[in-house]
Short mmCIF file of C-alpha atoms in Angstrom, two decimals:
data_model
loop_
_atom_site.label_atom_id
_atom_site.label_comp_id
_atom_site.label_asym_id
_atom_site.label_seq_id
_atom_site.Cartn_x
_atom_site.Cartn_y
_atom_site.Cartn_z
CA UNK A 151 -8.61 -11.78 -1.38
CA UNK A 152 -8.26 -10.76 2.19
CA UNK A 153 -10.31 -9.07 4.27
CA UNK A 154 -10.55 -5.10 4.60
CA UNK A 155 -11.25 -5.99 8.38
CA UNK A 156 -8.21 -3.28 9.12
CA UNK A 157 -8.34 -4.02 12.98
CA UNK A 158 -4.80 -3.15 13.54
CA UNK A 159 -2.02 -1.88 11.12
CA UNK A 160 1.84 -0.44 11.33
CA UNK A 161 4.89 -0.06 8.89
CA UNK A 162 4.08 -3.14 6.95
CA UNK A 163 3.38 -6.52 6.82
CA UNK A 164 4.80 -10.17 5.48
CA UNK A 165 2.64 -12.53 3.61
CA UNK A 166 2.69 -15.77 1.64
CA UNK A 167 0.94 -16.76 -1.05
CA UNK A 168 0.78 -20.60 -2.98
CA UNK A 169 -0.33 -21.30 -6.56
CA UNK A 170 -2.91 -23.84 -6.37
CA UNK A 171 -2.44 -27.21 -8.26
CA UNK A 172 -4.47 -26.98 -11.35
CA UNK A 173 -5.33 -29.87 -14.28
CA UNK A 174 -3.53 -28.01 -16.46
CA UNK A 175 -0.02 -28.29 -14.54
CA UNK A 176 1.22 -26.02 -17.33
CA UNK A 177 -0.74 -23.03 -16.31
CA UNK A 178 1.28 -20.42 -14.13
CA UNK A 179 0.54 -17.11 -12.81
CA UNK A 180 1.96 -13.70 -13.06
CA UNK A 181 1.38 -11.17 -10.14
CA UNK A 182 0.79 -8.27 -12.15
CA UNK A 183 -0.36 -5.82 -8.87
CA UNK A 184 -1.77 -5.61 -5.40
CA UNK A 185 -4.17 -3.71 -3.45
CA UNK A 186 -3.60 -2.41 -0.34
CA UNK A 187 -5.69 -1.19 2.91
CA UNK A 188 -4.41 2.36 4.59
CA UNK A 189 -5.29 4.38 7.28
CA UNK A 190 -5.32 7.64 5.38
CA UNK A 191 -6.36 9.24 2.62
CA UNK A 192 -2.66 10.90 0.99
CA UNK A 193 0.18 10.34 -1.25
CA UNK A 194 2.03 7.65 0.46
CA UNK A 195 5.15 5.49 -0.43
CA UNK A 196 5.10 1.97 -0.71
CA UNK A 197 7.94 -0.32 -1.47
CA UNK A 198 7.16 -4.45 -2.19
CA UNK A 199 9.65 -7.13 -2.00
CA UNK A 200 9.50 -10.50 -2.95
CA UNK A 201 11.48 -13.21 -1.72
CA UNK A 202 14.34 -14.53 -3.93
CA UNK A 203 13.32 -18.27 -3.04
CA UNK A 204 10.10 -19.72 -3.83
CA UNK A 205 9.39 -20.49 -0.24
CA UNK A 206 7.30 -18.74 3.34
CA UNK A 207 8.89 -15.11 4.45
CA UNK A 208 9.57 -16.94 7.72
CA UNK A 209 12.74 -17.05 9.22
CA UNK A 210 13.66 -14.22 6.56
CA UNK A 211 12.12 -11.32 7.90
CA UNK A 212 15.26 -9.44 9.32
CA UNK A 213 17.52 -10.80 6.49
CA UNK A 214 17.24 -8.10 3.24
CA UNK A 215 19.53 -10.72 1.41
CA UNK A 216 16.75 -12.70 0.92
CA UNK A 217 14.13 -10.44 -0.58
CA UNK A 218 14.37 -8.55 -4.35
CA UNK A 219 12.79 -5.00 -4.59
CA UNK A 220 10.15 -5.29 -7.30
CA UNK A 221 8.22 -1.89 -6.62
CA UNK A 222 9.38 1.44 -4.49
CA UNK A 223 6.42 4.29 -5.67
CA UNK A 224 4.63 6.80 -4.31
CA UNK A 225 0.48 5.88 -4.89
CA UNK A 226 -2.74 7.65 -3.79
CA UNK A 227 -3.45 6.24 -1.03
CA UNK A 228 -7.40 5.71 -0.26
CA UNK A 229 -7.88 5.48 3.64
CA UNK A 230 -10.24 2.90 5.03
CA UNK A 231 -12.12 0.29 3.66
CA UNK A 232 -11.03 1.39 0.09
CA UNK A 233 -8.50 -0.16 -1.97
CA UNK A 234 -5.18 1.30 -2.98
CA UNK A 235 -3.71 0.06 -5.99
CA UNK A 236 0.33 -0.39 -5.92
CA UNK A 237 1.67 -1.87 -9.73
CA UNK A 238 4.19 -3.72 -9.28
CA UNK A 239 7.01 -2.18 -11.36
CA UNK A 240 9.62 -5.08 -12.15
CA UNK A 241 12.64 -2.53 -10.81
CA UNK A 242 16.06 -4.66 -11.67
CA UNK A 243 13.54 -7.10 -13.33
CA UNK A 244 14.97 -10.75 -14.87
CA UNK A 245 12.94 -11.26 -17.72
CA UNK A 246 12.07 -15.02 -19.07
CA UNK A 247 11.89 -15.55 -22.58
CA UNK A 248 8.19 -14.60 -22.88
CA UNK A 249 9.32 -10.81 -21.39
CA UNK A 250 7.84 -11.89 -18.01
CA UNK A 251 9.58 -11.30 -14.69
CA UNK A 252 10.27 -14.37 -13.32
CA UNK A 253 10.39 -13.18 -9.53
CA UNK A 254 6.74 -12.46 -10.17
CA UNK A 255 5.83 -15.78 -11.81
CA UNK A 256 4.63 -18.95 -9.86
CA UNK A 257 4.08 -22.31 -10.45
CA UNK A 258 1.55 -24.73 -9.26
CA UNK A 259 2.05 -25.46 -6.07
CA UNK A 260 4.86 -23.07 -5.46
CA UNK A 261 4.95 -20.61 -2.69
CA UNK A 262 5.63 -16.67 -2.99
CA UNK A 263 6.31 -14.55 -0.25
CA UNK A 264 6.19 -10.64 0.37
CA UNK A 265 6.82 -7.70 2.07
CA UNK A 266 4.94 -4.98 1.80
CA UNK A 267 6.35 -1.58 3.62
CA UNK A 268 5.54 1.89 4.17
CA UNK A 269 7.60 4.85 5.38
CA UNK A 270 4.94 5.97 7.39
CA UNK A 271 2.49 3.72 10.01
CA UNK A 272 -0.44 3.52 7.69
CA UNK A 273 -0.70 -0.04 6.31
CA UNK A 274 -3.57 -1.89 7.68
CA UNK A 275 -3.86 -5.47 8.52
CA UNK A 276 -6.08 -8.05 10.70
CA UNK A 277 -5.51 -9.59 13.99
CA UNK A 278 -5.63 -13.26 13.02
CA UNK A 279 -5.42 -16.73 15.46
CA UNK A 280 -3.43 -19.33 13.41
CA UNK A 281 -0.06 -18.37 11.75
CA UNK A 282 0.84 -19.98 8.60
CA UNK A 283 -2.89 -21.35 8.02
CA UNK A 284 -4.60 -20.61 4.99
CA UNK A 285 -7.10 -17.68 5.66
CA UNK A 286 -8.75 -16.99 2.07
CA UNK A 287 -8.50 -18.35 -1.09
CA UNK A 288 -9.55 -17.77 -4.90
CA UNK A 289 -9.65 -20.40 -7.96
CA UNK A 290 -5.83 -20.41 -8.32
CA UNK A 291 -4.19 -19.00 -5.17
CA UNK A 292 -3.87 -19.33 -1.40
CA UNK A 293 -3.43 -16.58 1.09
CA UNK A 294 -1.94 -17.64 4.46
CA UNK A 295 -1.68 -15.42 7.79
CA UNK A 296 1.18 -13.65 8.12
CA UNK A 297 3.37 -11.06 10.02
CA UNK A 298 2.94 -7.51 11.05
CA UNK A 299 6.03 -5.09 10.93
CA UNK A 300 6.67 -2.24 13.04
CA UNK A 301 9.76 -1.27 11.73
CA UNK A 302 12.19 -1.68 8.50
CA UNK A 303 13.02 -5.48 8.70
CA UNK A 304 11.23 -5.88 11.92
CA UNK A 305 13.50 -3.56 14.03
CA UNK A 306 16.28 -4.98 15.93
CA UNK A 307 16.61 -8.80 16.29
CA UNK A 308 12.98 -8.81 14.85
CA UNK A 309 11.59 -7.30 17.99
CA UNK A 310 8.85 -5.51 16.29
CA UNK A 311 7.29 -8.78 14.01
CA UNK A 312 3.69 -9.33 15.20
CA UNK A 313 2.24 -12.64 14.92
CA UNK A 314 -0.09 -13.86 13.58
CA UNK A 315 -1.59 -11.07 11.39
CA UNK A 316 -3.13 -11.09 7.89
CA UNK A 317 -2.28 -8.49 5.70
CA UNK A 318 -5.37 -6.65 4.10
CA UNK A 319 -5.56 -6.55 0.39
CA UNK A 320 -5.86 -8.33 -3.22
CA UNK A 321 -3.64 -9.89 -5.37
CA UNK A 322 -4.03 -9.04 -8.99
CA UNK A 323 -2.70 -11.77 -11.87
CA UNK A 324 -2.70 -13.19 -14.49
CA UNK A 325 -2.94 -16.80 -16.00
CA UNK A 326 -0.15 -17.99 -18.27
CA UNK A 327 -1.08 -21.05 -20.08
CA UNK A 328 1.92 -20.66 -22.40
CA UNK A 329 4.42 -17.51 -23.07
CA UNK A 330 2.62 -16.86 -26.16
CA UNK A 331 -0.95 -16.59 -24.32
CA UNK A 332 -2.34 -14.68 -21.45
CA UNK A 333 -5.46 -13.47 -20.03
CA UNK A 334 -6.57 -10.75 -18.20
CA UNK A 335 -6.01 -9.98 -14.69
CA UNK A 336 -7.83 -11.92 -12.26
CA UNK A 337 -9.12 -10.71 -8.58
CA UNK A 338 -12.01 -12.08 -5.94
CA UNK A 339 -13.63 -9.40 -4.56
CA UNK A 340 -13.28 -8.22 -0.93
CA UNK A 341 -15.24 -7.89 1.76
CA UNK A 342 -15.36 -4.54 3.45
CA UNK A 343 -16.48 -4.15 6.88
CA UNK A 344 -18.58 -0.95 8.28
CA UNK A 345 -16.69 -0.56 11.41
CA UNK A 346 -13.75 1.59 12.86
CA UNK A 347 -10.52 -0.42 13.64
CA UNK A 348 -8.67 -0.41 16.84
CA UNK A 349 -5.23 1.25 16.81
CA UNK A 350 -2.72 -1.14 18.29
CA UNK A 351 -0.34 -3.01 16.55
#
């Protein structure tokens, strides 16, 4: 649901999504997995956190206690302009009655924040102009311009937080109309540019 422009990059990114208000207000979304954009083709360690509160990441970038680790895994990074798939493993999960990890559930009108981090500066994102504004959308989700990260938790006093930056990637999710019924994962196609990006954060 984001571009794969990848004009910049570093170790990680913070970004927010909001579930759109739908006609059926009982419809929730379960985030299944994400695709990221990387600068090299190699095995990569990826950690994915979600905010403990259903709110924007802004103001919480340097506070590890505000976040819950859902994935810490090695994946095969695919390199420029290709999707690298990252399953969300639900580490330390707290299941609902329908066996869904409630941290990955989002109801209409709610905002969820993500923090994607790598051990090497391979994650790509795009320089944008309006932090906190809607960057792209699907039928069900809004993605906002967010924050690039040059070190874990933004470094000392948040000195390596870069704004505005928009995470390059896609969200895979399921529509959940009730605890008994779900649909297959849904995603929107990404645009894949054909120019090499710059290397500045």
